[in-house]
């Protein structure tokens, strides 16, 4: 009799475990708007922010780049937005164009380093956003999908789909370690920007490293 009860208990646990797996199978399905499509109002910023943009800085200076006449200029990747830019005075635009940064909250150009950073016009000042913490301070809290998209990009994720839940967002993200492995995960991002992995969705291997 004791054996039968133990067997029934084990069977019950197995069945309930399978049910839990099925409930975890649902994934977020809300698409992000795309960083090139966001406007200033998609970000919940303080009232003094009148315009901001994301730039990619140039490759570091080197002898051979000097020899070929390489132009050390930044590229504007995303503007938030053209209406805000048009509202700036000539002096404010000049001040905006004059600033740059050797550091960023993300980067490109591997194995070299091109910083990706933000520049904003807040009140009458131009402010550079050149680290994860500065980006988080700029956002205040992560409470729009546009902020979520940029924040995950800064954390080396490619945001796929999201769902707003209590305390933050569930997000499907793609990742790549740039040396043989890539995949997709389900993560939770709270309003303070803390990322907690929920589970791995997929993983694959490839040859080569950056």
Short mmCIF file of C-alpha atoms in Angstrom, two decimals:
data_model
loop_
_atom_site.label_atom_id
_atom_site.label_comp_id
_atom_site.label_asym_id
_atom_site.label_seq_id
_atom_site.Cartn_x
_atom_site.Cartn_y
_atom_site.Cartn_z
CA UNK A 1 0.00 0.00 0.00
CA UNK A 2 2.83 2.38 0.90
CA UNK A 3 4.49 1.59 -2.45
CA UNK A 4 1.28 2.45 -4.32
CA UNK A 5 0.93 5.78 -2.48
CA UNK A 6 4.54 6.66 -3.25
CA UNK A 7 4.04 5.75 -6.89
CA UNK A 8 0.88 7.87 -7.13
CA UNK A 9 2.64 10.82 -5.48
CA UNK A 10 5.56 10.55 -7.93
CA UNK A 11 3.16 10.35 -10.87
CA UNK A 12 1.30 13.42 -9.62
CA UNK A 13 4.54 15.41 -9.39
CA UNK A 14 5.53 14.41 -12.93
CA UNK A 15 2.15 15.45 -14.34
CA UNK A 16 2.16 18.79 -12.52
CA UNK A 17 5.71 19.42 -13.72
CA UNK A 18 4.68 18.85 -17.31
CA UNK A 19 1.78 21.26 -16.87
CA UNK A 20 4.20 23.92 -15.61
CA UNK A 21 6.40 23.52 -18.67
CA UNK A 22 3.42 24.10 -20.94
CA UNK A 23 2.42 27.31 -19.14
CA UNK A 24 5.98 28.61 -19.51
CA UNK A 25 5.82 28.03 -23.26
CA UNK A 26 3.98 31.30 -23.98
CA UNK A 27 6.27 34.12 -25.04
CA UNK A 28 5.88 37.89 -25.43
CA UNK A 29 4.64 38.89 -28.88
CA UNK A 30 4.55 42.71 -28.88
CA UNK A 31 6.99 44.07 -31.46
CA UNK A 32 9.32 46.99 -30.77
CA UNK A 33 8.88 50.12 -32.87
CA UNK A 34 12.47 50.20 -34.10
CA UNK A 35 15.03 52.74 -32.93
CA UNK A 36 14.92 54.67 -36.23
CA UNK A 37 11.16 55.22 -35.78
CA UNK A 38 11.09 56.52 -32.20
CA UNK A 39 10.35 60.16 -31.47
CA UNK A 40 11.04 62.16 -28.33
CA UNK A 41 7.59 61.49 -26.88
CA UNK A 42 8.29 57.72 -26.93
CA UNK A 43 10.71 58.33 -24.04
CA UNK A 44 9.51 59.36 -20.58
CA UNK A 45 12.19 61.97 -19.88
CA UNK A 46 12.28 65.03 -17.69
CA UNK A 47 10.65 68.13 -19.12
CA UNK A 48 13.96 69.86 -19.80
CA UNK A 49 15.01 67.37 -22.51
CA UNK A 50 14.20 69.03 -25.83
CA UNK A 51 16.16 66.75 -28.17
CA UNK A 52 18.54 63.81 -28.06
CA UNK A 53 20.40 61.61 -30.48
CA UNK A 54 22.61 58.52 -30.51
CA UNK A 55 25.99 58.67 -32.23
CA UNK A 56 28.78 56.32 -33.18
CA UNK A 57 32.24 57.77 -32.69
CA UNK A 58 35.11 57.23 -35.13
CA UNK A 59 37.79 54.59 -34.98
CA UNK A 60 40.69 55.42 -32.65
CA UNK A 61 43.52 57.44 -34.10
CA UNK A 62 46.36 55.43 -35.61
CA UNK A 63 49.36 56.01 -37.81
CA UNK A 64 48.02 54.14 -40.81
CA UNK A 65 44.64 55.90 -40.63
CA UNK A 66 46.46 59.22 -40.59
CA UNK A 67 48.42 58.11 -43.67
CA UNK A 68 45.25 57.39 -45.67
CA UNK A 69 43.61 60.64 -44.59
CA UNK A 70 40.93 59.03 -42.40
CA UNK A 71 38.36 61.57 -41.17
CA UNK A 72 37.79 61.26 -37.42
CA UNK A 73 34.11 62.21 -37.44
CA UNK A 74 31.14 60.79 -35.58
CA UNK A 75 28.02 59.43 -37.30
CA UNK A 76 24.50 60.18 -36.06
CA UNK A 77 22.73 56.82 -35.83
CA UNK A 78 19.34 57.90 -34.45
CA UNK A 79 17.62 61.25 -33.88
CA UNK A 80 14.82 61.82 -31.38
CA UNK A 81 13.52 63.68 -33.26
CA UNK A 82 13.68 66.05 -36.24
CA UNK A 83 10.97 68.29 -34.79
CA UNK A 84 12.99 68.78 -31.64
CA UNK A 85 16.14 69.47 -33.65
CA UNK A 86 14.35 72.09 -35.73
CA UNK A 87 13.28 73.90 -32.56
CA UNK A 88 16.88 74.50 -31.44
CA UNK A 89 18.61 77.81 -31.97
CA UNK A 90 21.67 78.08 -34.21
CA UNK A 91 23.89 78.37 -31.15
CA UNK A 92 22.36 75.27 -29.57
CA UNK A 93 22.89 73.31 -32.79
CA UNK A 94 26.49 74.49 -32.88
CA UNK A 95 27.00 73.44 -29.25
CA UNK A 96 25.47 70.05 -30.08
CA UNK A 97 27.80 69.57 -33.03
CA UNK A 98 30.87 70.58 -31.04
CA UNK A 99 30.69 67.82 -28.40
CA UNK A 100 31.93 64.26 -28.77
CA UNK A 101 33.02 61.36 -26.59
CA UNK A 102 35.74 58.71 -26.57
CA UNK A 103 33.51 56.43 -24.47
CA UNK A 104 29.98 55.10 -24.81
CA UNK A 105 27.23 52.94 -23.37
CA UNK A 106 27.83 50.52 -26.26
CA UNK A 107 30.34 50.10 -29.08
CA UNK A 108 30.90 48.92 -32.64
CA UNK A 109 33.85 48.31 -35.00
CA UNK A 110 35.21 45.17 -33.30
CA UNK A 111 38.03 44.30 -32.87
CA UNK A 112 38.57 48.09 -32.76
CA UNK A 113 36.44 50.38 -30.63
CA UNK A 114 33.92 52.93 -31.90
CA UNK A 115 31.93 54.31 -28.94
CA UNK A 116 28.17 54.58 -29.15
CA UNK A 117 26.91 57.41 -26.97
CA UNK A 118 24.04 59.83 -26.60
CA UNK A 119 23.93 63.60 -26.70
CA UNK A 120 20.96 65.58 -25.41
CA UNK A 121 19.87 69.18 -25.16
CA UNK A 122 18.47 69.73 -21.67
CA UNK A 123 17.31 73.25 -20.99
CA UNK A 124 20.15 75.34 -22.36
CA UNK A 125 22.87 72.72 -21.86
CA UNK A 126 24.29 69.93 -23.99
CA UNK A 127 24.74 66.69 -22.03
CA UNK A 128 26.77 63.66 -23.16
CA UNK A 129 25.49 60.18 -22.21
CA UNK A 130 28.56 57.93 -22.32
CA UNK A 131 27.98 55.00 -19.94
CA UNK A 132 25.30 52.52 -18.83
CA UNK A 133 24.76 54.46 -15.62
CA UNK A 134 24.47 57.79 -17.41
CA UNK A 135 21.92 56.27 -19.79
CA UNK A 136 19.91 54.89 -16.88
CA UNK A 137 20.09 58.24 -15.08
CA UNK A 138 18.90 59.92 -18.28
CA UNK A 139 15.89 57.60 -18.51
CA UNK A 140 15.16 57.73 -14.78
CA UNK A 141 13.27 54.45 -14.91
CA UNK A 142 12.69 52.02 -17.76
CA UNK A 143 8.99 52.58 -18.29
CA UNK A 144 8.44 52.79 -22.07
CA UNK A 145 9.18 50.24 -24.75
CA UNK A 146 11.49 52.72 -26.50
CA UNK A 147 13.62 53.08 -23.35
CA UNK A 148 13.56 49.30 -22.96
CA UNK A 149 14.77 48.84 -26.54
CA UNK A 150 17.71 51.24 -26.18
CA UNK A 151 18.61 49.92 -22.71
CA UNK A 152 18.81 46.31 -23.93
CA UNK A 153 20.90 47.44 -26.90
CA UNK A 154 23.29 49.07 -24.43
CA UNK A 155 23.47 45.73 -22.60
CA UNK A 156 24.45 43.89 -25.83
CA UNK A 157 21.03 42.39 -26.51
CA UNK A 158 18.87 42.66 -29.60
CA UNK A 159 15.31 43.14 -28.39
CA UNK A 160 12.76 41.01 -30.26
CA UNK A 161 9.40 41.02 -28.48
CA UNK A 162 8.11 42.33 -25.18
CA UNK A 163 5.18 42.15 -22.78
CA UNK A 164 4.53 44.62 -19.98
CA UNK A 165 4.03 42.85 -16.64
CA UNK A 166 3.90 43.89 -13.02
CA UNK A 167 7.16 45.60 -12.10
CA UNK A 168 8.64 45.68 -15.60
CA UNK A 169 8.79 43.75 -18.86
CA UNK A 170 9.20 40.21 -20.10
CA UNK A 171 11.34 40.31 -23.24
CA UNK A 172 12.56 37.91 -25.89
CA UNK A 173 16.11 38.92 -26.78
CA UNK A 174 18.76 37.67 -29.18
CA UNK A 175 22.39 37.51 -28.10
CA UNK A 176 25.75 36.60 -29.59
CA UNK A 177 29.00 36.08 -27.68
CA UNK A 178 30.88 36.89 -30.93
CA UNK A 179 32.93 33.74 -30.58
CA UNK A 180 30.99 30.69 -31.65
CA UNK A 181 27.63 30.86 -29.85
CA UNK A 182 24.40 32.79 -30.32
CA UNK A 183 20.82 32.33 -29.22
CA UNK A 184 17.63 33.73 -27.77
CA UNK A 185 16.58 34.11 -24.12
CA UNK A 186 13.50 35.13 -22.23
CA UNK A 187 14.45 37.81 -19.70
CA UNK A 188 12.71 40.04 -17.17
CA UNK A 189 13.69 43.72 -17.01
CA UNK A 190 12.45 45.69 -14.03
CA UNK A 191 11.85 49.43 -14.04
CA UNK A 192 15.30 50.01 -12.54
CA UNK A 193 16.94 48.31 -15.52
CA UNK A 194 17.91 45.11 -13.66
CA UNK A 195 17.91 42.14 -16.06
CA UNK A 196 17.06 38.64 -14.85
CA UNK A 197 17.25 35.68 -17.21
CA UNK A 198 14.12 33.52 -17.10
CA UNK A 199 15.08 30.76 -19.49
CA UNK A 200 16.96 29.95 -22.65
CA UNK A 201 14.80 29.72 -25.77
CA UNK A 202 17.42 28.61 -28.28
CA UNK A 203 21.17 28.28 -28.74
CA UNK A 204 23.32 27.53 -31.76
CA UNK A 205 27.00 27.30 -32.57
CA UNK A 206 28.98 28.74 -35.46
CA UNK A 207 32.62 28.94 -36.48
CA UNK A 208 34.87 31.89 -35.84
CA UNK A 209 35.36 34.81 -33.49
CA UNK A 210 35.39 38.55 -34.00
#
